Tab-separated table of C-alpha atoms in Angstrom:
chain	number	residue	atom	x	y	z
A	682	MET	CA	0.074	0.014	-0.188
A	683	ASP	CA	1.346	3.468	-0.726
A	684	LYS	CA	2.581	4.963	2.087
A	685	GLN	CA	0.850	8.190	1.619
A	686	ILE	CA	-2.754	6.382	1.361
A	687	LYS	CA	-1.935	4.099	4.545
A	688	ARG	CA	-1.308	7.626	6.228
A	689	ASN	CA	-4.324	9.585	5.110
A	690	LYS	CA	-6.319	6.622	6.077
A	691	ILE	CA	-4.782	6.508	9.750
A	692	CYS	CA	-4.997	10.403	10.064
A	693	PHE	CA	-8.174	10.990	8.684
A	694	GLY	CA	-10.103	8.144	10.832
A	695	LEU	CA	-7.895	9.480	13.766
A	696	GLY	CA	-9.659	12.652	13.681
A	697	THR	CA	-13.424	11.089	14.179
A	698	ILE	CA	-12.364	9.809	17.785
A	699	GLY	CA	-12.509	13.041	19.385
A	700	ARG	CA	-14.944	14.509	17.370
A	701	ASP	CA	-17.528	11.565	17.775
A	702	ALA	CA	-16.791	11.455	21.153
A	703	LEU	CA	-17.881	15.335	21.718
A	704	TYR	CA	-20.851	14.890	19.245
A	705	SER	CA	-21.949	11.720	21.316
A	706	LEU	CA	-21.611	13.808	24.457
A	707	VAL	CA	-24.084	16.725	22.842
A	708	SER	CA	-26.648	14.494	20.870
A	709	MET	CA	-26.716	11.757	23.541
A	710	TYR	CA	-26.460	13.113	26.634
A	711	LEU	CA	-27.521	16.602	26.524
A	712	LEU	CA	-31.290	15.501	27.603
A	713	VAL	CA	-30.261	13.442	29.992
A	714	HIS	CA	-28.083	15.915	31.653
A	715	LEU	CA	-31.028	18.560	31.565
A	716	THR	CA	-33.479	15.975	33.206
A	717	ASP	CA	-31.105	14.092	35.572
A	718	VAL	CA	-28.535	16.381	36.378
A	719	VAL	CA	-29.911	19.884	36.149
A	720	GLY	CA	-33.681	18.917	36.551
A	721	PHE	CA	-36.151	20.665	34.565
A	722	SER	CA	-39.665	21.025	34.726
A	723	ASP	CA	-41.952	19.023	32.268
A	724	GLY	CA	-42.789	22.828	30.837
A	725	GLY	CA	-39.489	23.767	30.671
A	726	LEU	CA	-38.665	20.194	29.116
A	727	GLY	CA	-41.085	20.786	26.401
A	728	VAL	CA	-39.788	24.327	25.621
A	729	ILE	CA	-36.058	22.714	25.266
A	730	GLY	CA	-37.372	20.069	23.061
A	731	VAL	CA	-39.367	22.049	20.606
A	732	MET	CA	-36.530	24.492	20.804
A	733	LEU	CA	-34.094	21.705	20.268
A	734	THR	CA	-35.850	20.444	16.977
A	735	LEU	CA	-36.638	23.547	15.415
A	736	PHE	CA	-33.228	25.019	15.712
A	737	GLY	CA	-31.607	21.846	14.739
A	738	MET	CA	-33.644	21.590	11.486
A	739	PHE	CA	-32.983	25.354	11.018
A	740	ASP	CA	-29.517	24.315	10.950
A	741	ALA	CA	-30.105	21.428	8.558
A	742	ILE	CA	-31.456	23.771	6.291
A	743	ILE	CA	-28.971	25.986	6.040
A	744	ASP	CA	-25.961	23.278	5.438
A	745	PRO	CA	-26.106	23.386	1.839
A	746	PHE	CA	-25.445	27.448	1.890
A	747	VAL	CA	-22.168	26.451	4.360
A	748	GLY	CA	-21.417	23.602	1.999
A	749	ALA	CA	-21.169	26.209	-0.807
A	750	ILE	CA	-19.254	28.410	1.225
A	751	VAL	CA	-16.608	25.919	1.484
A	752	ASP	CA	-16.918	25.109	-1.650
A	753	ASN	CA	-15.828	28.510	-2.810
A	754	THR	CA	-12.732	28.432	-0.590
A	755	LYS	CA	-9.445	28.740	-1.907
A	756	THR	CA	-6.491	29.182	0.274
A	757	ARG	CA	-3.123	27.972	0.700
A	758	TRP	CA	-4.173	24.985	3.083
A	759	GLY	CA	-6.997	23.849	0.740
A	760	LYS	CA	-10.477	24.553	1.186
A	761	PHE	CA	-11.144	21.749	3.515
A	762	LYS	CA	-8.953	22.189	6.828
A	763	PRO	CA	-9.686	25.666	7.472
A	764	TRP	CA	-13.308	25.078	8.299
A	765	ILE	CA	-12.323	22.182	9.920
A	766	PHE	CA	-10.371	24.126	12.372
A	767	ILE	CA	-12.788	26.992	12.853
A	768	GLY	CA	-15.273	24.453	13.301
A	769	MET	CA	-13.331	22.186	15.768
A	770	ILE	CA	-12.690	25.214	18.040
A	771	GLY	CA	-16.177	26.462	18.010
A	772	THR	CA	-17.679	23.303	18.802
A	773	GLY	CA	-15.415	22.438	21.452
A	774	ILE	CA	-15.924	26.134	23.107
A	775	LEU	CA	-20.116	25.678	22.916
A	776	THR	CA	-20.257	22.153	24.390
A	777	VAL	CA	-18.380	23.587	27.161
A	778	LEU	CA	-21.051	26.719	27.444
A	779	MET	CA	-24.045	23.963	27.086
A	780	PHE	CA	-22.860	21.633	29.919
A	781	HIS	CA	-22.043	24.958	32.168
A	782	ASN	CA	-22.656	24.892	35.918
A	783	PHE	CA	-23.529	28.486	35.943
A	784	GLU	CA	-26.079	29.716	38.385
A	785	MET	CA	-29.397	31.062	36.645
A	786	SER	CA	-33.117	30.905	36.469
A	787	GLU	CA	-34.732	28.078	34.119
A	788	THR	CA	-36.090	30.588	32.061
A	789	ALA	CA	-32.432	32.109	31.739
A	790	HIS	CA	-31.012	28.595	31.331
A	791	ILE	CA	-33.160	27.918	28.491
A	792	ILE	CA	-32.661	31.488	26.523
A	793	PHE	CA	-28.690	30.511	27.129
A	794	LEU	CA	-28.860	26.773	25.782
A	795	GLY	CA	-30.849	27.885	22.773
A	796	VAL	CA	-28.164	30.628	21.587
A	797	THR	CA	-25.471	27.626	22.645
A	798	TYR	CA	-27.098	25.143	20.888
A	799	LEU	CA	-27.684	26.866	17.569
A	800	LEU	CA	-24.395	28.112	17.631
A	801	PHE	CA	-23.082	24.639	18.157
A	802	SER	CA	-25.123	23.426	15.354
A	803	ILE	CA	-23.738	25.848	12.683
A	804	PHE	CA	-19.937	25.584	13.919
A	805	PHE	CA	-20.098	21.918	13.961
A	806	SER	CA	-21.933	21.918	10.264
A	807	LEU	CA	-19.008	24.008	8.892
A	808	ASN	CA	-16.317	21.423	10.922
A	809	ASP	CA	-18.500	18.031	9.398
A	810	ILE	CA	-19.114	19.325	5.845
A	811	ALA	CA	-15.397	20.206	5.596
A	812	TYR	CA	-14.086	16.963	7.115
A	813	TRP	CA	-16.237	14.623	5.115
A	814	SER	CA	-15.622	16.433	2.221
A	815	LEU	CA	-11.745	15.425	2.304
A	816	MET	CA	-12.973	11.859	1.580
A	817	PRO	CA	-13.547	11.813	-2.101
A	818	ALA	CA	-10.649	14.643	-2.788
A	819	ILE	CA	-8.037	11.754	-1.148
A	820	SER	CA	-8.871	9.173	-3.792
A	821	LYS	CA	-11.395	8.711	-6.657
A	822	ASP	CA	-10.844	4.795	-6.053
A	823	GLN	CA	-13.783	2.906	-4.476
A	824	THR	CA	-11.924	0.357	-2.702
A	825	VAL	CA	-9.515	2.964	-0.919
A	826	ARG	CA	-12.476	5.111	-0.054
A	827	GLU	CA	-14.150	1.991	1.404
A	828	GLY	CA	-10.841	1.583	3.683
A	829	VAL	CA	-10.942	5.186	4.442
A	830	GLY	CA	-14.756	5.329	5.307
A	831	ALA	CA	-14.010	1.744	7.441
A	832	VAL	CA	-11.216	3.159	9.385
A	833	ALA	CA	-13.169	6.703	10.140
A	834	ARG	CA	-16.228	4.573	11.332
A	835	ILE	CA	-14.264	2.496	13.287
A	836	CYS	CA	-12.352	5.369	15.122
A	837	ALA	CA	-15.604	7.337	15.593
A	838	ASN	CA	-17.584	4.816	17.094
A	839	VAL	CA	-14.518	4.460	19.433
A	840	GLY	CA	-14.959	8.075	20.421
A	841	MET	CA	-18.913	7.341	20.752
A	842	PHE	CA	-18.535	4.296	22.670
A	843	SER	CA	-15.999	5.935	24.998
A	844	MET	CA	-18.381	8.301	25.523
A	845	VAL	CA	-21.240	6.215	26.464
A	846	LEU	CA	-18.957	3.784	29.037
A	847	ILE	CA	-17.494	7.094	30.439
A	848	TYR	CA	-20.818	9.673	30.865
A	849	LEU	CA	-22.575	7.917	33.779
A	850	ASN	CA	-19.302	7.365	35.659
A	851	VAL	CA	-18.294	10.871	35.409
A	852	PRO	CA	-19.652	12.102	39.106
A	853	GLY	CA	-17.331	9.258	40.760
A	854	PHE	CA	-14.175	10.618	38.685
A	855	PHE	CA	-14.481	14.011	40.780
A	856	GLY	CA	-15.287	12.550	44.252
A	857	GLY	CA	-16.923	15.378	46.570
A	858	MET	CA	-17.599	17.390	43.527
A	859	SER	CA	-21.292	18.148	42.509
A	860	ALA	CA	-22.805	16.496	39.560
A	861	ARG	CA	-23.346	19.601	37.608
A	862	ASN	CA	-19.478	20.836	38.496
A	863	ALA	CA	-18.056	17.198	37.190
A	864	TYR	CA	-19.796	17.267	34.174
A	865	PHE	CA	-18.578	20.866	33.585
A	866	ILE	CA	-15.244	19.644	33.826
A	867	PHE	CA	-15.609	16.785	31.808
A	868	ALA	CA	-16.934	18.686	28.714
A	869	ILE	CA	-13.785	20.717	29.057
A	870	ILE	CA	-11.750	17.634	28.792
A	871	VAL	CA	-13.896	16.161	25.791
A	872	ALA	CA	-13.250	19.397	23.931
A	873	VAL	CA	-9.510	19.381	24.714
A	874	ILE	CA	-9.594	15.939	23.266
A	875	MET	CA	-11.275	16.774	20.341
A	876	TRP	CA	-9.008	19.376	19.443
A	877	LEU	CA	-5.960	16.985	19.616
A	878	PHE	CA	-7.315	14.446	17.446
A	879	GLN	CA	-8.947	17.038	14.749
A	880	SER	CA	-5.210	18.182	14.605
A	881	ILE	CA	-3.788	15.002	13.433
A	882	THR	CA	-6.234	15.048	10.405
A	883	LEU	CA	-5.446	18.993	9.751
A	884	PHE	CA	-1.315	18.152	9.621
A	885	GLY	CA	-1.399	14.335	8.777
A	886	VAL	CA	-3.762	13.953	5.698
A	887	LYS	CA	-2.885	15.035	2.116
A	888	GLU	CA	-5.509	15.778	-0.246
A	889	ASP	CA	-5.373	16.132	-4.011
A	890	ARG	CA	-4.737	19.840	-4.366
A	891	LEU	CA	-5.548	19.557	-8.400
A	892	TYR	CA	-9.255	20.061	-7.324
A	893	LEU	CA	-8.729	23.770	-6.501
A	894	GLU	CA	-7.167	24.369	-9.854
A	895	LYS	CA	-10.730	23.059	-11.565
A	896	THR	CA	-13.098	24.365	-9.023
A	897	GLU	CA	-15.210	26.933	-10.076
A	898	HIS	CA	-17.198	29.509	-8.028
A	899	THR	CA	-20.575	27.710	-6.611
A	900	GLY	CA	-23.462	30.486	-6.851
A	901	LEU	CA	-26.777	29.592	-5.314
A	902	LYS	CA	-27.840	28.534	-8.856
A	903	ASP	CA	-25.153	25.904	-8.741
A	904	LEU	CA	-25.886	25.229	-5.160
A	905	PHE	CA	-29.313	24.456	-6.340
A	906	ARG	CA	-28.711	22.387	-9.336
A	907	ALA	CA	-25.859	20.482	-7.336
A	908	LEU	CA	-28.602	19.797	-5.036
A	909	VAL	CA	-32.034	19.340	-6.762
A	910	GLY	CA	-30.330	17.821	-10.053
A	911	ASN	CA	-28.490	15.013	-8.477
A	912	ASP	CA	-31.327	12.368	-8.013
A	913	GLN	CA	-29.196	9.958	-6.496
A	914	LEU	CA	-27.667	12.632	-3.876
A	915	LEU	CA	-31.217	13.330	-2.871
A	916	VAL	CA	-32.444	9.917	-2.667
A	917	THR	CA	-29.177	9.013	-0.639
A	918	ALA	CA	-30.207	12.082	1.435
A	919	VAL	CA	-33.705	11.096	2.375
A	920	SER	CA	-32.821	7.563	3.160
A	921	MET	CA	-30.274	8.461	5.408
A	922	ALA	CA	-31.880	11.111	7.356
A	923	LEU	CA	-34.782	8.193	7.772
A	924	PHE	CA	-32.266	6.075	9.088
A	925	MET	CA	-30.696	8.695	11.500
A	926	ILE	CA	-33.944	9.620	12.976
A	927	GLY	CA	-34.144	5.904	13.646
A	928	TYR	CA	-30.676	5.379	15.035
A	929	CYS	CA	-30.629	8.704	17.099
A	930	THR	CA	-34.200	7.793	18.704
A	931	THR	CA	-32.838	4.342	19.978
A	932	THR	CA	-29.548	5.492	21.105
A	933	GLY	CA	-30.687	8.472	22.667
A	934	PHE	CA	-33.462	6.597	24.794
A	935	GLY	CA	-30.843	4.123	25.757
A	936	THR	CA	-30.074	5.214	29.613
A	937	TYR	CA	-33.536	6.188	30.164
A	938	TYR	CA	-34.756	2.478	29.251
A	939	PHE	CA	-32.203	0.866	31.420
A	940	LYS	CA	-32.790	2.962	34.291
A	941	TYR	CA	-36.484	3.241	34.077
A	942	ALA	CA	-37.565	-0.304	32.363
A	943	TYR	CA	-34.409	-2.461	32.860
A	944	LYS	CA	-34.224	-0.540	36.687
A	945	ASN	CA	-30.510	-1.146	36.769
A	946	GLU	CA	-28.633	1.988	35.102
A	947	ASP	CA	-25.363	0.492	35.546
A	948	MET	CA	-26.209	-2.195	33.109
A	949	TYR	CA	-26.378	0.272	30.596
A	950	MET	CA	-22.256	0.555	30.603
A	951	VAL	CA	-22.000	-3.280	30.351
A	952	PHE	CA	-24.696	-3.334	27.611
A	953	ALA	CA	-22.646	-0.527	25.635
A	954	ALA	CA	-19.725	-2.352	25.754
A	955	VAL	CA	-20.894	-5.300	24.065
A	956	LEU	CA	-22.526	-2.948	21.324
A	957	ALA	CA	-19.128	-1.473	21.098
A	958	VAL	CA	-17.565	-4.698	20.158
A	959	ALA	CA	-20.327	-5.601	17.687
A	960	GLN	CA	-19.778	-2.452	15.870
A	961	LEU	CA	-15.972	-2.048	15.915
A	962	THR	CA	-16.438	-5.652	14.919
A	963	ALA	CA	-18.706	-5.187	11.654
A	964	LEU	CA	-16.778	-2.451	10.402
A	965	SER	CA	-13.152	-4.442	10.841
A	966	VAL	CA	-14.732	-7.353	8.960
A	967	PHE	CA	-16.582	-5.142	6.275
A	968	PRO	CA	-13.849	-5.472	3.686
A	969	LEU	CA	-14.182	-9.316	3.874
A	970	PHE	CA	-18.205	-9.277	3.516
A	971	ARG	CA	-17.670	-6.458	0.353
A	972	LYS	CA	-15.234	-9.079	-1.402
A	973	LYS	CA	-17.955	-11.618	-1.683
A	974	PHE	CA	-21.034	-9.237	-1.934
A	975	SER	CA	-22.096	-6.241	-3.598
A	976	ARG	CA	-23.310	-3.034	-1.522
A	977	LYS	CA	-26.983	-3.724	-2.218
A	978	GLN	CA	-26.560	-7.246	-0.985
A	979	LEU	CA	-25.057	-6.100	1.959
A	980	TYR	CA	-27.590	-3.342	2.456
A	981	THR	CA	-30.504	-5.831	2.433
A	982	GLY	CA	-28.922	-8.381	4.649
A	983	SER	CA	-28.389	-5.467	6.799
A	984	MET	CA	-31.761	-4.230	6.842
A	985	ILE	CA	-33.314	-7.727	7.425
A	986	ALA	CA	-30.962	-8.162	10.663
A	987	VAL	CA	-32.190	-4.583	11.745
A	988	THR	CA	-35.747	-5.479	11.238
A	989	VAL	CA	-35.335	-8.706	13.379
A	990	SER	CA	-33.349	-7.248	15.944
A	991	TYR	CA	-35.823	-4.333	16.638
A	992	VAL	CA	-38.619	-6.892	16.930
A	993	ILE	CA	-36.737	-9.257	19.192
A	994	PHE	CA	-35.884	-5.804	21.430
A	995	PHE	CA	-39.318	-4.702	21.889
A	996	LEU	CA	-40.728	-8.180	22.791
A	997	SER	CA	-37.900	-9.108	25.043
A	998	PHE	CA	-39.585	-7.947	28.346
A	999	GLU	CA	-36.308	-6.957	29.770
A	1000	PHE	CA	-34.945	-10.484	29.366
A	1001	LEU	CA	-31.104	-9.457	29.501
A	1002	PRO	CA	-29.978	-12.392	26.848
A	1003	LEU	CA	-32.756	-11.520	24.390
A	1004	VAL	CA	-31.535	-7.708	24.837
A	1005	VAL	CA	-27.879	-8.175	24.453
A	1006	LEU	CA	-28.882	-10.925	21.217
A	1007	ALA	CA	-31.348	-7.970	19.991
A	1008	GLY	CA	-28.589	-5.159	20.675
A	1009	LEU	CA	-25.717	-7.500	18.902
A	1010	GLY	CA	-27.950	-7.884	15.516
A	1011	LEU	CA	-29.015	-4.137	15.380
A	1012	PHE	CA	-25.441	-2.407	16.003
A	1013	PHE	CA	-23.530	-4.964	13.765
A	1014	ALA	CA	-25.935	-4.479	10.974
A	1015	GLN	CA	-26.410	-0.845	11.486
A	1016	ALA	CA	-22.489	-0.353	11.511
A	1017	PHE	CA	-22.685	-1.755	7.892
A	1018	ILE	CA	-25.540	0.501	6.872
A	1019	GLN	CA	-23.784	3.670	8.107
A	1020	LEU	CA	-20.659	2.877	6.316
A	1021	LEU	CA	-22.585	1.855	3.183
A	1022	MET	CA	-24.668	5.210	2.995
A	1023	LEU	CA	-20.977	7.229	3.366
A	1024	LEU	CA	-20.089	5.314	0.523
A	1025	PHE	CA	-23.117	6.066	-1.582
A	1026	LEU	CA	-22.680	9.438	-0.702
A	1027	ALA	CA	-19.439	9.783	-1.682
A	1028	ASP	CA	-20.046	8.119	-5.268
A	1029	ALA	CA	-23.060	10.792	-5.634
A	1030	VAL	CA	-20.436	13.123	-5.574
A	1031	GLU	CA	-18.891	11.631	-8.810
A	1032	TYR	CA	-22.318	10.936	-10.397
A	1033	GLY	CA	-23.392	15.051	-9.632
A	1034	GLU	CA	-20.224	15.885	-11.499
A	1035	TRP	CA	-20.922	13.283	-14.540
A	1036	LYS	CA	-24.797	14.333	-14.868
A	1037	LEU	CA	-24.302	18.229	-14.030
A	1038	GLY	CA	-20.726	18.963	-15.391
A	1039	LYS	CA	-19.352	20.762	-12.074
A	1040	ARG	CA	-17.742	19.027	-8.938
A	1041	ASN	CA	-19.229	20.186	-5.959
A	1042	GLU	CA	-17.630	18.300	-2.742
A	1043	ALA	CA	-18.897	20.338	-0.005
A	1044	ALA	CA	-22.055	21.305	-1.134
A	1045	SER	CA	-22.970	17.774	-1.785
A	1046	PHE	CA	-21.228	16.542	1.863
A	1047	ALA	CA	-23.278	19.223	3.273
A	1048	VAL	CA	-26.193	16.312	3.109
A	1049	GLN	CA	-24.158	14.332	5.513
A	1050	PRO	CA	-24.682	17.131	8.367
A	1051	PHE	CA	-28.067	18.142	7.438
A	1052	ILE	CA	-29.018	14.455	8.085
A	1053	ASN	CA	-27.072	14.318	11.356
A	1054	GLN	CA	-28.762	17.552	12.247
A	1055	PHE	CA	-32.298	16.724	11.280
A	1056	GLY	CA	-32.136	13.177	12.283
A	1057	GLY	CA	-30.781	14.611	15.897
A	1058	ALA	CA	-33.205	17.467	16.027
A	1059	ALA	CA	-35.982	15.120	15.365
A	1060	SER	CA	-35.437	12.301	17.565
A	1061	LYS	CA	-34.909	15.284	20.650
A	1062	GLY	CA	-38.231	16.367	19.655
A	1063	ILE	CA	-39.323	12.420	19.811
A	1064	ILE	CA	-37.568	11.751	23.275
A	1065	SER	CA	-38.780	15.017	24.860
A	1066	PHE	CA	-41.922	14.787	24.557
A	1067	THR	CA	-41.912	11.175	24.934
A	1068	LEU	CA	-40.516	11.368	28.665
A	1069	ILE	CA	-43.568	14.297	29.110
A	1070	ILE	CA	-46.272	12.065	27.794
A	1071	SER	CA	-45.178	9.123	29.942
A	1072	GLY	CA	-44.659	10.909	32.985
A	1073	ILE	CA	-40.814	9.820	33.264
A	1074	ASN	CA	-39.704	12.997	33.330
A	1075	MET	CA	-41.689	13.735	36.905
A	1076	ILE	CA	-40.382	10.577	38.241
A	1077	ALA	CA	-36.664	11.675	37.339
A	1078	ASN	CA	-37.900	15.299	39.353
A	1079	ALA	CA	-39.398	12.936	41.982
A	1080	ALA	CA	-36.014	11.028	42.147
A	1081	GLY	CA	-33.581	14.061	42.020
A	1082	ALA	CA	-35.282	15.867	44.583
A	1083	ASP	CA	-35.460	12.829	47.256
A	1084	PRO	CA	-32.526	10.870	46.727
A	1085	ALA	CA	-32.520	8.833	49.362
A	1086	ARG	CA	-35.804	7.434	47.934
A	1087	ALA	CA	-34.289	7.735	44.232
A	1088	GLU	CA	-33.951	4.199	43.836
A	1089	GLU	CA	-37.714	3.333	45.486
A	1090	ILE	CA	-39.432	6.133	43.037
A	1091	ILE	CA	-37.728	4.910	39.942
A	1092	ASN	CA	-38.700	1.158	40.347
A	1093	ALA	CA	-42.048	2.219	40.920
A	1094	THR	CA	-42.229	3.481	37.253
A	1095	PRO	CA	-45.588	2.260	35.874
A	1096	ASP	CA	-45.920	-0.260	32.885
A	1097	GLN	CA	-47.607	2.151	30.679
A	1098	ALA	CA	-44.954	4.661	30.808
A	1099	ILE	CA	-42.333	1.775	29.916
A	1100	TRP	CA	-44.362	0.635	26.962
A	1101	ILE	CA	-44.928	4.255	25.712
A	1102	MET	CA	-41.097	4.677	25.613
A	1103	LYS	CA	-40.250	1.542	24.007
A	1104	ILE	CA	-42.738	2.374	21.324
A	1105	SER	CA	-41.228	5.568	20.694
A	1106	MET	CA	-37.507	3.691	21.370
A	1107	MET	CA	-38.331	1.045	19.097
A	1108	ILE	CA	-41.057	0.920	16.733
A	1109	LEU	CA	-41.289	4.481	15.529
A	1110	PRO	CA	-37.644	3.986	14.337
A	1111	LEU	CA	-37.931	0.625	12.643
A	1112	ILE	CA	-40.573	2.497	10.537
A	1113	CYS	CA	-38.406	5.283	9.915
A	1114	ILE	CA	-35.461	3.031	8.795
A	1115	LEU	CA	-37.753	0.596	6.827
A	1116	VAL	CA	-39.001	3.583	4.939
A	1117	GLY	CA	-35.842	4.780	3.860
A	1118	PHE	CA	-34.510	1.200	2.948
A	1119	PHE	CA	-37.625	0.851	0.383
A	1120	LEU	CA	-36.697	4.208	-0.766
A	1121	TYR	CA	-33.022	3.160	-1.629
A	1122	ILE	CA	-34.300	-0.208	-3.183
A	1123	LYS	CA	-36.574	1.570	-5.415
A	1124	LYS	CA	-34.515	4.828	-6.626
A	1125	PHE	CA	-30.837	4.327	-5.755
A	1126	LYS	CA	-29.060	3.185	-9.030
A	1127	ILE	CA	-25.315	3.736	-8.792
A	1128	ASP	CA	-24.071	0.179	-8.798
A	1129	GLU	CA	-20.460	-1.020	-9.123
A	1130	LYS	CA	-20.638	-1.483	-12.981
A	1131	MET	CA	-22.281	2.237	-13.376
A	1132	TYR	CA	-19.870	3.860	-10.838
A	1133	ALA	CA	-16.770	2.456	-13.028
A	1134	GLU	CA	-18.940	3.830	-16.359
A	1135	ILE	CA	-18.727	7.314	-14.786
A	1136	ILE	CA	-15.359	7.302	-13.560
A	1137	SER	CA	-14.157	6.485	-16.956
A	1138	ASP	CA	-16.409	9.137	-18.496
A	1139	LEU	CA	-14.974	11.430	-16.203
A	1140	GLU	CA	-11.561	10.735	-17.040
A	1141	LYS	CA	-12.188	10.701	-20.762
A	1142	ARG	CA	-14.036	14.145	-20.303
A	1143	ASN	CA	-10.819	15.557	-18.650
A	1144	SER	CA	-8.332	14.362	-20.748
A	1145	SER	CA	-10.359	16.319	-23.750
A	1146	GLU	CA	-10.540	19.200	-21.609
A	1147	VAL	CA	-6.723	18.985	-21.059
A	1148	SER	CA	-5.914	18.589	-24.894
A	1149	GLU	CA	-7.984	21.675	-25.897
A	1150	MET	CA	-6.431	23.750	-23.566
A	1151	THR	CA	-2.708	22.634	-24.810
């Protein structure tokens, strides 16, 4: 393997460890922090749920315009790395502010949270769009991309599951300190770790700078054509968005499920460790499966596994062996799906250039944070209102107000509340994921043969343009 390709693969992947650890802290645990540590009322949580959903969707809408800004950037450091740097600094600072320990009223806290969350979403989009836009700039070879993408997803899952395993233990790491102060310091540590790992990508990855010479200015008309005119990008975007709504909703309920349904919050860390092994194993063996099966076959097989796993999970009645079995199947398959969708998105960049005559990596990869933001925003709304409707938020408030009886209060959670949570955690996500899959089967057409033809046509076109210039 070429040394630079190997270096790119490692340095690009390592950048996701701190980044995904920080993003997981916000996407998976911000609501948990607000309900179980800060202790918002039902009314306050309802306002927060609406606010985070609307702000997340607003940010998702402006992501393509952010992508256009990245596409129009020309610097000595390329067009991606400056925005990776700006985005990582902003998200780190804003994460710390969202987990602050400042004394303020609930109303003031909600307003402060709204401002910081909206700014966080924008800065994360800058980082996310620029970061993933590096991948097609590293290589057009599908095999190389699959390798780079696999390493990146492995590292991303290391970051995410590290957060899952550590989060609940944070107060114990700072003995004698209040939970709010402990999580404030922890957020600072996570931000610094994110900056360190992102720096590896900034200094270690070397992309093909020839794209700067060929890149034209991306105006609003070009942006519209890049997004709307690229039918394969649209199909991928909608399918991925539906998948992420389901995925974020399920993972967002994880802590609540083990605390209020399984009645043992500590078991969540053990369960998460098992799932981490499942996902990392899936990403490690993906190249072996890829040699024997097409992407479509892998996607279809993964969806069957996801469906069966969700049904087992829902009907497990908190019997641990069945919960573990469902979790293993679900997260093994989801690892395949997440990687495949990232590769579909990368292939759609070449398809857009082939169909529309112009290459817009960043505008196209603006779909990635759009998907993450939209999925995360929708899931936060679902989780917030499920906690209110089911009465679990009030149970959390009661347990927080009376620590001596907290275990007794939690163990008395009504069955109706648990079933409401399980429907939102498992049934709704499965419906979203299946709708996205059927859309892919019906509309996505870039297979290995078509992609090879696209690359061949682009190479001929570029050679012809060079000949005309000379």
